[in-house]
Coordinates of C-alpha atoms in Angstrom, one line a residue:
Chain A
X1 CA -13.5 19.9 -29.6
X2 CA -12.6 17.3 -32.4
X3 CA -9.1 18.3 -32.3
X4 CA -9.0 18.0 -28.3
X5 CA -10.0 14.3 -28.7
X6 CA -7.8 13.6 -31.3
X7 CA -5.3 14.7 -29.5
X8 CA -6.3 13.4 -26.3
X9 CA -6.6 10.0 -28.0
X10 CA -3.2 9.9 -30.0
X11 CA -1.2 10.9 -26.8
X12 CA -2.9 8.3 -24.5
X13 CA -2.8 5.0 -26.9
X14 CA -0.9 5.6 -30.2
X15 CA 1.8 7.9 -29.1
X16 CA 2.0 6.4 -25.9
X17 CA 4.8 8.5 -23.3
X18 CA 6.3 5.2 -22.0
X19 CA 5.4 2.8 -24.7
X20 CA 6.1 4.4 -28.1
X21 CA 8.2 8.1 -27.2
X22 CA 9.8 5.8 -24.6
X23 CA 10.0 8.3 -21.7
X24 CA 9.7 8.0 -18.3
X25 CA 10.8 4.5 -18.0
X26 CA 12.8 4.8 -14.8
X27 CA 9.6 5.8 -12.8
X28 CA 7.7 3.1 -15.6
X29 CA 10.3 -0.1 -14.6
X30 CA 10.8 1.4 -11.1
X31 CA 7.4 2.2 -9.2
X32 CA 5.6 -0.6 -11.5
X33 CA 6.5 -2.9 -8.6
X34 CA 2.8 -2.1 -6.6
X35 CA -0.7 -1.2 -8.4
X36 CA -1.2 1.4 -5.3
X37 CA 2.5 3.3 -5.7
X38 CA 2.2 3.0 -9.5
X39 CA -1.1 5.0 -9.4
X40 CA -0.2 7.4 -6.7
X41 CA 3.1 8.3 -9.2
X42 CA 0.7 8.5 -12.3
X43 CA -1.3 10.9 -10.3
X44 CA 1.9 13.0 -9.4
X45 CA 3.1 12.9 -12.7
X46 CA -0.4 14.0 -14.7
X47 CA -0.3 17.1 -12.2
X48 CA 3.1 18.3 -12.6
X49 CA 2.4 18.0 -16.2
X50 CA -0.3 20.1 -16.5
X51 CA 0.9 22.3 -14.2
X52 CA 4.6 22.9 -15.9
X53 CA 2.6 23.2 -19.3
X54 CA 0.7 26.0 -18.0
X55 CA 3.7 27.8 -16.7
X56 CA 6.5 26.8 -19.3
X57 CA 3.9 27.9 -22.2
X58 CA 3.9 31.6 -21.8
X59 CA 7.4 31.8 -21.0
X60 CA 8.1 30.2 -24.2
X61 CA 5.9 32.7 -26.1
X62 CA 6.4 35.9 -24.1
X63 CA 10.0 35.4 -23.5
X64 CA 12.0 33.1 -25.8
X65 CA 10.1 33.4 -29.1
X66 CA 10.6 37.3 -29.6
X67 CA 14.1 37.5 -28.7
X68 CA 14.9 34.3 -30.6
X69 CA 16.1 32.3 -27.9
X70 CA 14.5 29.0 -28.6
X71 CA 18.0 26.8 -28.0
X72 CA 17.6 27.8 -24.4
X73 CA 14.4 26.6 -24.0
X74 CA 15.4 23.4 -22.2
X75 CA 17.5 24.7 -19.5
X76 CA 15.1 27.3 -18.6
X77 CA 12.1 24.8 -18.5
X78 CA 14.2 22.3 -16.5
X79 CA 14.6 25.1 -14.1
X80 CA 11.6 26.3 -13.8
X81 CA 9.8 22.7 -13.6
X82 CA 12.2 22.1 -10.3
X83 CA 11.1 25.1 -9.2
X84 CA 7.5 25.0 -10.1
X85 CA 7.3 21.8 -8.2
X86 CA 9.4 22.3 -5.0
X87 CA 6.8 25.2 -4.8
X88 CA 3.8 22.5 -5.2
X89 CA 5.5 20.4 -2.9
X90 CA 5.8 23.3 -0.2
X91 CA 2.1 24.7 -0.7
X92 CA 0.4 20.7 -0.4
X93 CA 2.1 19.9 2.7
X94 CA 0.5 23.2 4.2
X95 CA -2.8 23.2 2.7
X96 CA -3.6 19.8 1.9
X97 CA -1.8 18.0 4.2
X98 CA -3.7 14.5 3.2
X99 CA -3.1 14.8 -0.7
X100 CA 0.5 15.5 0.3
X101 CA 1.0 12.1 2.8
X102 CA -0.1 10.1 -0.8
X103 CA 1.8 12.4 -3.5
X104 CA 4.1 13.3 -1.6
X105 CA 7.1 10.8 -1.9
X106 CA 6.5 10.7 -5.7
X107 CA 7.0 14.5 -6.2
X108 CA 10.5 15.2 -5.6
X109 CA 11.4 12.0 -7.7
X110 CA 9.4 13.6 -10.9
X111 CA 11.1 17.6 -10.6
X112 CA 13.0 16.6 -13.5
X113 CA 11.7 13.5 -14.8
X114 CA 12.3 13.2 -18.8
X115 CA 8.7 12.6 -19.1
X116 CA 7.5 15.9 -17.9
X117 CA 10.6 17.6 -19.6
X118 CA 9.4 15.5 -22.8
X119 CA 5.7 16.7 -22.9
X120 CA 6.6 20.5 -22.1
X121 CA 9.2 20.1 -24.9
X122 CA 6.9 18.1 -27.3
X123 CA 4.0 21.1 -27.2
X124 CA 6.1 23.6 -28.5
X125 CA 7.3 21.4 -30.8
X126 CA 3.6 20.2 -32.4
X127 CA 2.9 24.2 -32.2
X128 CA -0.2 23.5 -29.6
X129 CA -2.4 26.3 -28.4
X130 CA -2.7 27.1 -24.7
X131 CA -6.2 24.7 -24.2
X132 CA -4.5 22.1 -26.7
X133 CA -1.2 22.3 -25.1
X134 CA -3.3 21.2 -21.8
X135 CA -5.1 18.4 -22.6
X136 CA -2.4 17.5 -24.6
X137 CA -0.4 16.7 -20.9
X138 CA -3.1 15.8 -19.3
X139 CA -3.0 13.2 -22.2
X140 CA 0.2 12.0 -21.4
X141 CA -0.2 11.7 -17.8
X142 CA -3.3 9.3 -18.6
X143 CA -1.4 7.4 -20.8
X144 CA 1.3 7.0 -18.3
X145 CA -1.1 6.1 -15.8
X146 CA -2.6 3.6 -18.4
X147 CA 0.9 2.0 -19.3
X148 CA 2.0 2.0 -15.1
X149 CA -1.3 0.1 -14.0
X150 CA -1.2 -2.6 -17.1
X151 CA 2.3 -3.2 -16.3
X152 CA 2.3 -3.6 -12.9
X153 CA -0.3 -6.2 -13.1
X154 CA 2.1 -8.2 -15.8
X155 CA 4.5 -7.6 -13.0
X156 CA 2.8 -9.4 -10.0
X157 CA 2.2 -12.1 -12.7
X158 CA 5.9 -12.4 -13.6
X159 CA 6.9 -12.5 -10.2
X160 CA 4.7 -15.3 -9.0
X161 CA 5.9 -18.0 -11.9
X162 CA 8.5 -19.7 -12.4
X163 CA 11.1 -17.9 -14.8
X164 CA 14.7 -19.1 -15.7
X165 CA 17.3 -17.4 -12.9
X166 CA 19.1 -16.0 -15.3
X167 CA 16.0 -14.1 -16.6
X168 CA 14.9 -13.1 -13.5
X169 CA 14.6 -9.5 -12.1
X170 CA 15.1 -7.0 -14.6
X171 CA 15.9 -8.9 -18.0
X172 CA 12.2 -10.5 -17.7
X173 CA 11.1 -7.3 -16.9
X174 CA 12.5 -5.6 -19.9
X175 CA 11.3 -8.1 -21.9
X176 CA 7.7 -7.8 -20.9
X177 CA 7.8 -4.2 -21.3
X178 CA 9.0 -4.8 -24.6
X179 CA 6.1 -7.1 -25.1
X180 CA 3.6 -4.4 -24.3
X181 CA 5.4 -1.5 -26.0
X182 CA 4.9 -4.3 -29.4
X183 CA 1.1 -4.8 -28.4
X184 CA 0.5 -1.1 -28.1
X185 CA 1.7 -0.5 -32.3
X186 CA -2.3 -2.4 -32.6
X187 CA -3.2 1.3 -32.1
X188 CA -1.1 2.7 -35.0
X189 CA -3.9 4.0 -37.3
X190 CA -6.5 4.5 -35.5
X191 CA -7.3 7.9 -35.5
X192 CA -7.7 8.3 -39.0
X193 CA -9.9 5.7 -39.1
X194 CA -12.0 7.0 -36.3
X195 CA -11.6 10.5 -37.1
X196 CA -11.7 10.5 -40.5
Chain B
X1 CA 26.6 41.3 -28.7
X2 CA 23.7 41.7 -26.3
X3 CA 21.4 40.1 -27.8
X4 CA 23.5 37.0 -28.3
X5 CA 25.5 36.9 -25.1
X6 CA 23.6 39.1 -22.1
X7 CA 20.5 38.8 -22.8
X8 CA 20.4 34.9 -22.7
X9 CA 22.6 35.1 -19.3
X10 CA 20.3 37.8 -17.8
X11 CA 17.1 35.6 -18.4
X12 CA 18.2 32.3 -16.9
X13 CA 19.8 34.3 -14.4
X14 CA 16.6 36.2 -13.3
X15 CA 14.4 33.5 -13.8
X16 CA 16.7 31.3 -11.2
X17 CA 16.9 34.2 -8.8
X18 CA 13.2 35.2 -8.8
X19 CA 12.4 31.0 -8.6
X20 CA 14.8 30.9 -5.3
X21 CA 13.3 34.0 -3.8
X22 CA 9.8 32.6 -4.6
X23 CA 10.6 29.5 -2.5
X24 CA 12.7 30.9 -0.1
X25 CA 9.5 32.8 0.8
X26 CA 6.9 30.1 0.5
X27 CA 9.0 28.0 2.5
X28 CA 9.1 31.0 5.5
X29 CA 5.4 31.7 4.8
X30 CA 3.8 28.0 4.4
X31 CA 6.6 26.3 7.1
X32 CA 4.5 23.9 9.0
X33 CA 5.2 23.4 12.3
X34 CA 6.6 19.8 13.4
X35 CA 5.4 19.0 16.7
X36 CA 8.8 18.3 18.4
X37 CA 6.7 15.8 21.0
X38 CA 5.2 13.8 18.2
X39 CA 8.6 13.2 16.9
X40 CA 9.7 11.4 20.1
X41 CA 6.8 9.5 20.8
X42 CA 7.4 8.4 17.3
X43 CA 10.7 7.6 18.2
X44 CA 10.0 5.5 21.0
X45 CA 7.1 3.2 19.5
X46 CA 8.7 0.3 17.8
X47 CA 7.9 1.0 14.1
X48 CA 6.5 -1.5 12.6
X49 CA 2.9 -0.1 12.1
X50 CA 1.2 -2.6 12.6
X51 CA -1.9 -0.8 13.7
X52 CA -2.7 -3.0 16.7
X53 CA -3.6 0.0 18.4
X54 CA -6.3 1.5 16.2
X55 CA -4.5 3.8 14.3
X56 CA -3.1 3.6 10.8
X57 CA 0.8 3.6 11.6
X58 CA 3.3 4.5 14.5
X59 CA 3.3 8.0 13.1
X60 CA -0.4 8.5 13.2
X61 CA -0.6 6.7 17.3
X62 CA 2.0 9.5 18.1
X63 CA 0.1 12.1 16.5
X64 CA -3.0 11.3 18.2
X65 CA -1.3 10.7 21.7
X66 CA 0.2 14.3 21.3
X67 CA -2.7 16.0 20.2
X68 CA -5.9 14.1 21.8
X69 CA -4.6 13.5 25.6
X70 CA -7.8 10.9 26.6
X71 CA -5.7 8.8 24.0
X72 CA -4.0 5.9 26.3
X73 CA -0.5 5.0 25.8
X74 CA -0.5 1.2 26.3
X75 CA -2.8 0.7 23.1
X76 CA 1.0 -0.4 21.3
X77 CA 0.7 -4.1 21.6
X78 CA 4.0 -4.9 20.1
X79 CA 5.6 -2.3 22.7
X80 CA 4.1 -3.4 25.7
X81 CA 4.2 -1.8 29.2
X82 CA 8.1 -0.9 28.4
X83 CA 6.9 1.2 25.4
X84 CA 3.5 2.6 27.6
X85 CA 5.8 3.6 30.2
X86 CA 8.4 5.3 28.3
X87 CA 6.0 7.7 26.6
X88 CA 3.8 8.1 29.6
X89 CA 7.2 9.8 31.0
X90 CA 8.2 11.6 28.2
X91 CA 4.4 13.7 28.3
X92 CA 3.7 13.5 31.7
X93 CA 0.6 11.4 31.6
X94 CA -0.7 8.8 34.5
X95 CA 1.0 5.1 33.2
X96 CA -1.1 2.0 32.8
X97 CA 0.7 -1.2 32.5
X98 CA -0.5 -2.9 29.3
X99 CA -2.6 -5.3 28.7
X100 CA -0.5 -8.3 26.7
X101 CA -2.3 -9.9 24.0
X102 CA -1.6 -12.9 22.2
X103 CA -2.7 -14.4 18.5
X104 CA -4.3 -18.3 18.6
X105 CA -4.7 -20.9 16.0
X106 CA -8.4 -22.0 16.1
X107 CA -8.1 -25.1 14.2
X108 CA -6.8 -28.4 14.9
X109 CA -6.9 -30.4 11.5
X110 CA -3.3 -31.9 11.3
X111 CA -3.4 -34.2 8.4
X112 CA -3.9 -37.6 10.5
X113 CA -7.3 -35.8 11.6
X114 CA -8.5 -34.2 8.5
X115 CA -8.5 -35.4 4.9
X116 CA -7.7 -33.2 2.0
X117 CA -10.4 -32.8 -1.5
X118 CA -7.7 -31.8 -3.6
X119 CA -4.1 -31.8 -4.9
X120 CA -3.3 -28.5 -5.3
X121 CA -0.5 -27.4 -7.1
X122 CA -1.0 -23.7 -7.9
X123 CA 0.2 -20.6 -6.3
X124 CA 1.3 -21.5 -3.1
X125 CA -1.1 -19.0 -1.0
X126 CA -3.8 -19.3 1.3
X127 CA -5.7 -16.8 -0.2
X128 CA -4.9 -18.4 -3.7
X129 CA -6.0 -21.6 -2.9
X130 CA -8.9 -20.1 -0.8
X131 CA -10.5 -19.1 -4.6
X132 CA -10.2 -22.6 -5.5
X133 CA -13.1 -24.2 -4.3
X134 CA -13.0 -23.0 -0.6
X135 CA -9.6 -24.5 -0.2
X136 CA -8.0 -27.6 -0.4
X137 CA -9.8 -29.0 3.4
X138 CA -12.4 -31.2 3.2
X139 CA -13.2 -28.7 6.3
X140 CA -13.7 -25.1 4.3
X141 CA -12.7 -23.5 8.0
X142 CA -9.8 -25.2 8.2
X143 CA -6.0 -23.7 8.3
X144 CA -5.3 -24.0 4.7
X145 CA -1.5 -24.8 5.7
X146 CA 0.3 -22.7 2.9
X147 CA 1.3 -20.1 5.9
X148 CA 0.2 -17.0 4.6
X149 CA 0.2 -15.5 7.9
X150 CA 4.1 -16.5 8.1
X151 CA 4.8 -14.0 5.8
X152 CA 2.9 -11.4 7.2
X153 CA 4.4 -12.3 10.5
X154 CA 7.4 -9.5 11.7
X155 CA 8.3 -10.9 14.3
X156 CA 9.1 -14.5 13.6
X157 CA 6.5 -16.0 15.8
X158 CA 4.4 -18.2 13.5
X159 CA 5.6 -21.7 11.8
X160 CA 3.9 -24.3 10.1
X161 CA 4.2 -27.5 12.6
X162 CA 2.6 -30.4 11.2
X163 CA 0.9 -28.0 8.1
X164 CA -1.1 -25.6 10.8
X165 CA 0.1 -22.2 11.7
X166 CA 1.9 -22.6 15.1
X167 CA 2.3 -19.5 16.8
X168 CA 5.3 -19.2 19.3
X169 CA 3.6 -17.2 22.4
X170 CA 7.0 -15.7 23.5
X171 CA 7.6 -14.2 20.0
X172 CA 4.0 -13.1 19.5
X173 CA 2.9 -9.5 20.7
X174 CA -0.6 -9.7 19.8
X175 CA -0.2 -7.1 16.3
X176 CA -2.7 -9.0 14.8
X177 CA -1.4 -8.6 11.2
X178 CA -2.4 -12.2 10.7
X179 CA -5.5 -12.1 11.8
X180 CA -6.8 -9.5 9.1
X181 CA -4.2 -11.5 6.2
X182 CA -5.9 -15.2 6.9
X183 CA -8.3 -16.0 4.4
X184 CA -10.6 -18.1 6.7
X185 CA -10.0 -15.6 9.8
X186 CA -9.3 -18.7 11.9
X187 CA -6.4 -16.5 13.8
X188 CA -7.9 -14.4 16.7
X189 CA -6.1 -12.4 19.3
X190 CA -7.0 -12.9 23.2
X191 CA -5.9 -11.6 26.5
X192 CA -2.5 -13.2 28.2
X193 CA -4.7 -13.8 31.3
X194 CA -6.9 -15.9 29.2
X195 CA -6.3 -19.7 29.9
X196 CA -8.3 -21.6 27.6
X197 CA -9.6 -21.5 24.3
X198 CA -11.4 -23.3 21.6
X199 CA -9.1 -24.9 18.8
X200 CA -11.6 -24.8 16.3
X201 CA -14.0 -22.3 13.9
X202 CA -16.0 -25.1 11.9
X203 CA -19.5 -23.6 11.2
X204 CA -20.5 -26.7 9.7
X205 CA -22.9 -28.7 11.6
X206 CA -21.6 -31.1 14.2
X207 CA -22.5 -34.2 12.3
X208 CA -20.4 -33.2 9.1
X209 CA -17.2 -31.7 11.6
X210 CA -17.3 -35.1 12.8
X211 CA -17.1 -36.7 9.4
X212 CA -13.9 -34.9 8.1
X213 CA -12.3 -34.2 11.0
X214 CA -11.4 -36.1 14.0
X215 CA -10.4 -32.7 16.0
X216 CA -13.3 -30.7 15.2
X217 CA -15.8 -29.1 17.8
X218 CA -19.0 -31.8 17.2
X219 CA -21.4 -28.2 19.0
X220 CA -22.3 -30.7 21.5
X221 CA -23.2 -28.1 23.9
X222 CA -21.6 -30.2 27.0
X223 CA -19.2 -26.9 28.0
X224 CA -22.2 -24.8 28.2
X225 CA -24.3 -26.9 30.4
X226 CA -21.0 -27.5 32.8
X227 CA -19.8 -23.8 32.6
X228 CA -21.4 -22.2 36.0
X229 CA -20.2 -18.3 34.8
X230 CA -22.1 -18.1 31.3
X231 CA -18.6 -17.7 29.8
X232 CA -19.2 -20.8 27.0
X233 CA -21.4 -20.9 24.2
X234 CA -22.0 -22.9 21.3
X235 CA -23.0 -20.5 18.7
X236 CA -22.8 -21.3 14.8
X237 CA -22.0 -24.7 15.0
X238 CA -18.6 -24.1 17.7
X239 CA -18.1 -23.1 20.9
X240 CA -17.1 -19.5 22.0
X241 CA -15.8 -18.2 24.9
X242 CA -17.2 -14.9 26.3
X243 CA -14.1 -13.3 27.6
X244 CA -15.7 -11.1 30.1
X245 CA -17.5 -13.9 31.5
X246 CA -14.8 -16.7 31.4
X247 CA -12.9 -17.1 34.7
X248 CA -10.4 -19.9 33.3
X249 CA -12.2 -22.6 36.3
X250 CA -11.4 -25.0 33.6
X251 CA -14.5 -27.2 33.7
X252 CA -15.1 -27.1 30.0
X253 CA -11.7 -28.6 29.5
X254 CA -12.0 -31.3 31.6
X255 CA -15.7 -32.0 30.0
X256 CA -14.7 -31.8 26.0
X257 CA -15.2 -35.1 24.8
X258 CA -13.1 -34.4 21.4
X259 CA -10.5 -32.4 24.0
X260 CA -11.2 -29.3 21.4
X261 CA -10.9 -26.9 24.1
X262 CA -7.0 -26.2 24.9
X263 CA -4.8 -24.9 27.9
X264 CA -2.6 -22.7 27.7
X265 CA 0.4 -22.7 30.7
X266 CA 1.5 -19.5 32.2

């Protein structure tokens, strides 16, 4: 249990997706514009992470780890993330037609997204179990959610002040970004201070 | 040699063939069926979902019209009877003309008839300058002049003339997209057959309209003794029409004695 917080913690505020691993920041700088689209994507993406986690796991252990093919492991887990979600993508609109009129636009933009790619990759990397492996995306999507709803709030306040034109549009933006990637390093530490 | 080369081939291969014959069969299996009349009715509306008729987009009107048939086909105000007629055809169902509808300015406080409390110099928004102290009118149900509803307007139809909204009644359709954006909801939509109207919303007693504003409706109840239908009403400090009631005689008009009440020519 202590280790699921830990790691639940660390992913969502010190080792921040977007802020400190620096991944995902097309759909970060690109759906931040609205609160309401930047949720709806942080929703997509916490799903499709958990769910590629719990498909790309046992592959990796069943099928690449005893025939020592580890090198091909990102190929095959970009493929089968595209797959995995055109599949989700197929099943919602049938079944759940209203989830898929709100996630829907955001899940064809995320089949290969470097942030789900990054926290498939990143579990087999820390040498997670199954469960910790889990929470451990579900993490990330929070944290992603977490960085997309701050910033898009900084982002309606950008837009509506004055700002230099040659700093407006996407060099403010950047910069802000930058700002809040800096602020979130206040975290570095703090899980050994809680924890231990 | 196997190991190194076939086996690493094989896998990605299998894994990509049983992927595509996984979705080729959920696709065939889970397929939902696209209502090929929904798609034209779609087509026809004019797409700007503005949800004048009572549903949440274009998309979702053509839905229900396909689907529910007691569902009328002249609820698209920004279509009209055109629109009404067209889809009536397409599906076979009885046309009604519309109904044209029209968006109205109730306030009248041009600056030489209203004073101002404050110099505001923040966000230029209604609704910004709504949170700061009730807005910069001495009158708080005043048009607040920073033209909110402009911007929400699609079709061009609303300017700022003298700082009120003016709305252009050839451009305006009667959506009603700036009757749900203005802050003091002085914007309301009425029939095209209506004539007249009241140019004001001030809830604050007569005595205090008359002190800030030179326009303002003063609730002295003069309409509502002349009106012979029970169509007038002073109710909350202004006068109302009651549009069932009201059959444009024009008494009320000529009996105003701050001319609050406005014509409108055909």
């Amino acid at each position: 249990m202590k280790e699921i917080l830990i790691i639940l913690m660390s992913v969502i505020l010190v080792d921040n997706f977007v802020l400190s691993k620096f991944l995902g920041i097309c759909p970060f700088l690109g759906v931040s514009k609205k609160l309401n689209s930047a949720v709806g994507m942080s929703f997509a993406v916490t799903f499709v992470m958990i769910m590629a986690t719990a498909v790309t796991y046992p592959i990796y252990r069943h099928l690449l780890k005893p025939f020592k093919l580890e090198y091909l492991q990102t190929i095959v887990f970009i493929l089968v993330i595209a797959a995995l979600v055109q599949l989700v993508e197929i099943s919602l609109k049938k079944y759940v037609p209203i989830l898929h009129r709100s996630l829907g636009i955001y899940l064809p933009l995320i089949t290969t997204n470097c942030a789900v790619l990054g926290a498939v990759l990143l579990n087999i990397k820390e040498e997670y179990t199954y469960i910790q492996s889990i929470f451990n995306a579900m993490g990330a999507g929070i944290g992603f959610l977490l960085a997309m709803v701050l910033f898009s709030g900084i982002r309606q306040r950008i837009e509506h002040n004055p700002i230099p034109i040659a700093f407006k549009g996407v060099p403010s933006i950047l910069m802000a970004a930058s700002i809040v990637a800096l602020s979130f390093m206040g975290f570095g530490g703090i899980i050994e201070n809680i924890f231990n | 040699m196997i190991v190194e080369y076939i086996l690493p081939i094989s896998i990605v291969v299998v894994i990509g063939i049983v992927a595509g014959i996984m979705l080729t069969i959920a696709s065939k299996v889970m397929a939902v069926e696209v209502n090929e009349a929904v798609h034209t009715v779609h087509q026809l509306l004019p797409g700007v979902n503005c949800g004048a008729c009572g549903f949440s987009g274009c998309e979702e009107y053509a839905r229900n019209i396909v689907d529910d048939k007691t569902v009328k086909t002249n609820l698209c105000t920004p279509g009209g009877s055109e629109v009404a007629r067209k889809i009536s055809e397409v599906l076979g169902i009885q046309f009604e003309a519309a109904v044209g509808k029209r968006a109205i300015v109730k306030c009248s406080g041009t600056p030489d008839k209203t004073n101002f409390v404050m110099e505001y110099e923040g966000l230029q928004s209604c609704s910004a300058n709504k949170l700061f102290y009730r807005g910069r009118g001495a009158c708080h149900n005043a048009c607040l002049g920073y033209g909110d509803c402009v911007t929400v307007c699609e079709f061009d139809a609303i300017h700022m003339v003298d700082e009120i909204a003016h709305i252009d009644k050839n451009k305006c359709v009667g959506c009603g997209m700036c009757v749900t954006k203005c802050p003091n909801h002085i914007i309301k939509i009425i029939p095209d057959t209506q004539r007249y109207y009241v140019k004001c919303s001030s809830t604050d007693p007569g005595g205090y309209t008359r002190k800030v504003c030179s326009a303002g409706c003063i609730a002295c109840k003069k309409c509502e003794k002349v009106c012979e239908h029970d169509a007038i009403h002073v109710k909350n400090n202004y006068a109302r029409f009651d549009l069932d009631k009201c059959v444009n005689c024009g008494k009320c008009f000529e009996v105003c004695p701050v001319k609050v009440i406005q014509y409108i020519p055909e």
